[in-house]
Coordinates of C-alpha atoms in Angstrom, one line a residue:
M1 CA 5.2 -19.9 -10.9
A2 CA 1.7 -19.4 -12.2
E3 CA 0.5 -15.8 -12.7
T4 CA -2.3 -16.3 -10.2
Q5 CA 0.2 -17.1 -7.5
L6 CA 2.1 -13.9 -7.9
T7 CA 0.9 -12.2 -4.8
G8 CA 2.8 -10.6 -1.9
L9 CA 6.6 -9.8 -1.6
L10 CA 8.7 -12.1 -3.7
Y11 CA 12.2 -12.4 -5.1
P12 CA 13.5 -14.2 -8.2
L13 CA 15.7 -17.2 -7.7
P14 CA 19.3 -16.3 -8.6
G15 CA 20.7 -17.7 -11.8
R16 CA 17.2 -18.1 -13.4
E17 CA 17.2 -15.1 -15.6
S18 CA 14.7 -16.2 -18.2
Y19 CA 11.5 -15.0 -19.8
Q20 CA 9.6 -16.3 -16.7
P21 CA 11.8 -16.3 -13.6
E22 CA 10.9 -18.5 -10.6
Y23 CA 9.9 -16.5 -7.6
V24 CA 10.2 -17.3 -3.9
P25 CA 8.0 -15.6 -1.2
V26 CA 9.5 -13.4 1.4
P27 CA 8.0 -14.4 4.8
L28 CA 4.9 -12.4 5.7
T29 CA 5.0 -11.2 9.4
S30 CA 1.9 -9.0 9.7
V31 CA -1.3 -8.0 7.8
S32 CA -3.7 -5.1 8.6
I33 CA -6.8 -4.2 6.6
Q34 CA -8.8 -1.1 7.2
A35 CA -12.1 -0.6 5.2
R36 CA -14.5 2.3 5.1
V37 CA -17.9 2.2 3.3
L38 CA -19.8 5.4 2.2
N39 CA -23.0 4.8 0.3
F40 CA -21.9 2.4 -2.5
I41 CA -18.1 3.1 -2.4
T42 CA -15.5 1.4 -0.3
E43 CA -12.0 2.6 0.5
V44 CA -9.6 -0.2 1.6
E45 CA -6.1 0.1 3.0
V46 CA -4.1 -3.1 3.0
T47 CA -0.8 -3.1 4.9
Q48 CA 1.5 -6.1 4.8
E49 CA 4.9 -6.5 6.6
Y50 CA 7.7 -8.9 5.5
C51 CA 11.1 -9.8 6.7
N52 CA 14.2 -11.0 4.7
K53 CA 15.3 -14.2 6.4
E54 CA 18.0 -14.8 3.8
K55 CA 21.8 -14.3 4.5
N56 CA 22.2 -11.9 1.5
P57 CA 20.4 -8.8 0.2
I58 CA 17.6 -9.7 -2.2
E59 CA 15.9 -7.5 -4.8
V60 CA 12.2 -7.9 -4.0
I61 CA 9.1 -7.3 -6.0
Y62 CA 5.6 -6.8 -4.5
F63 CA 2.6 -8.2 -6.5
F64 CA -0.9 -7.1 -5.5
P65 CA -3.9 -8.4 -7.4
V66 CA -7.0 -6.1 -7.5
E67 CA -10.4 -6.2 -9.1
E68 CA -10.3 -4.6 -12.6
A69 CA -12.6 -1.7 -11.5
V70 CA -10.4 -0.7 -8.6
A71 CA -8.7 2.7 -8.5
V72 CA -5.5 2.6 -6.5
T73 CA -5.3 6.0 -4.7
S74 CA -2.1 5.6 -2.6
C75 CA 0.9 3.4 -2.3
S76 CA 3.8 3.6 0.2
A77 CA 6.5 1.3 1.4
V78 CA 8.8 1.4 4.4
L79 CA 12.2 -0.3 3.7
E80 CA 14.9 -0.3 6.4
G81 CA 13.3 2.7 8.2
R82 CA 12.8 4.8 5.1
T83 CA 9.3 5.7 3.9
V84 CA 8.7 6.2 0.3
Q85 CA 5.3 7.5 -1.0
A86 CA 4.5 6.7 -4.6
K87 CA 4.1 9.6 -7.1
V88 CA 3.0 9.5 -10.7
Q89 CA 5.8 9.9 -13.3
E90 CA 6.2 9.2 -16.9
E91 CA 6.9 5.5 -17.3
E92 CA 10.4 5.7 -18.9
K93 CA 11.6 8.4 -16.5
A94 CA 10.4 6.3 -13.5
Q95 CA 12.2 3.2 -14.8
K96 CA 15.4 5.2 -15.4
L97 CA 15.4 6.6 -11.9
Y98 CA 14.7 3.2 -10.4
D99 CA 17.6 1.6 -12.4
E100 CA 20.0 4.3 -11.4
A101 CA 19.1 3.9 -7.7
M102 CA 19.6 0.1 -8.0
K103 CA 23.1 0.5 -9.5
E104 CA 24.0 2.7 -6.6
N105 CA 22.6 0.3 -4.0
K106 CA 20.0 2.9 -2.9
T107 CA 16.5 2.3 -1.7
A108 CA 14.1 2.6 -4.6
F109 CA 10.5 1.8 -5.5
L110 CA 8.8 1.5 -8.8
L111 CA 5.0 0.9 -9.0
Q112 CA 3.5 -0.3 -12.3
E113 CA 0.2 -1.8 -13.4
T114 CA 1.4 -4.9 -15.2
K115 CA -2.2 -5.9 -16.2
A116 CA -5.6 -4.4 -15.5
D117 CA -5.8 -6.4 -12.3
I118 CA -2.1 -6.7 -11.1
F119 CA 0.0 -4.0 -9.6
Q120 CA 3.8 -4.6 -9.3
L121 CA 6.0 -2.7 -6.9
N122 CA 9.7 -3.1 -7.5
V123 CA 10.9 -2.5 -4.0
G124 CA 14.7 -2.8 -4.5
A125 CA 17.4 -4.4 -2.3
L126 CA 16.3 -5.7 1.1
S127 CA 19.2 -6.4 3.5
P128 CA 19.4 -9.6 5.5
G129 CA 17.1 -9.4 8.5
A130 CA 15.5 -6.2 7.3
G131 CA 11.8 -5.6 7.1
C132 CA 9.6 -4.1 4.5
K133 CA 6.1 -2.7 5.0
V134 CA 3.9 -2.1 2.0
S135 CA 0.6 -0.1 2.2
I136 CA -1.8 0.2 -0.7
T137 CA -5.1 2.1 -0.6
Y138 CA -7.8 1.6 -3.2
M139 CA -11.4 2.5 -3.9
M140 CA -14.1 0.6 -5.6
E141 CA -17.8 0.7 -6.2
L142 CA -19.8 -1.9 -4.3
P143 CA -22.3 -4.0 -6.2
V144 CA -26.0 -3.2 -5.8
E145 CA -28.2 -6.2 -5.3
D146 CA -32.0 -6.4 -5.0
G147 CA -33.4 -8.0 -1.9

C-alpha cells in the first residue's frame, strides 16, 4: 500500500511479513472534529471510532498524517472500554513495554512519529466485534495572508 494511503486504523494481512506489509483498513464508524482558533493559532481535536468486523483478534495500527509544523499535544485511545492516555517515554523503553504487553495479550499503545508528518499509534490486539476510539489533539500556526 502506498505511503500516502496509510491513514486511519489498519491491520497487516496475515502471512505477509515483509519489508512493506500490505494493510487492510478497519471499518470507520464515527468521526468528530473540534477546532478552536485564537489569534493565529488553531487547536484541533480529531476523534475517530472503528470496529473490528473480523472473526479473530487483529493487531491494529493507527496512522495519522499531519502538517510538518504541527505539534501533537495529546493522544488517547479507548480499546474495549479501557482508556489509555499517551505519555512521553524513552523510545527503547516504550517499545519494550509495548512488546511485553503484546506477549501477554494485554491492551497496549505505542505512539511514534515515523516521519515528520506521520504519527503511528500501535494500538494492540482488537477483539472480534470490539471498538477502538482514537483521539489526537494538535496545534498549528495559521497562515497569514494579505487581503
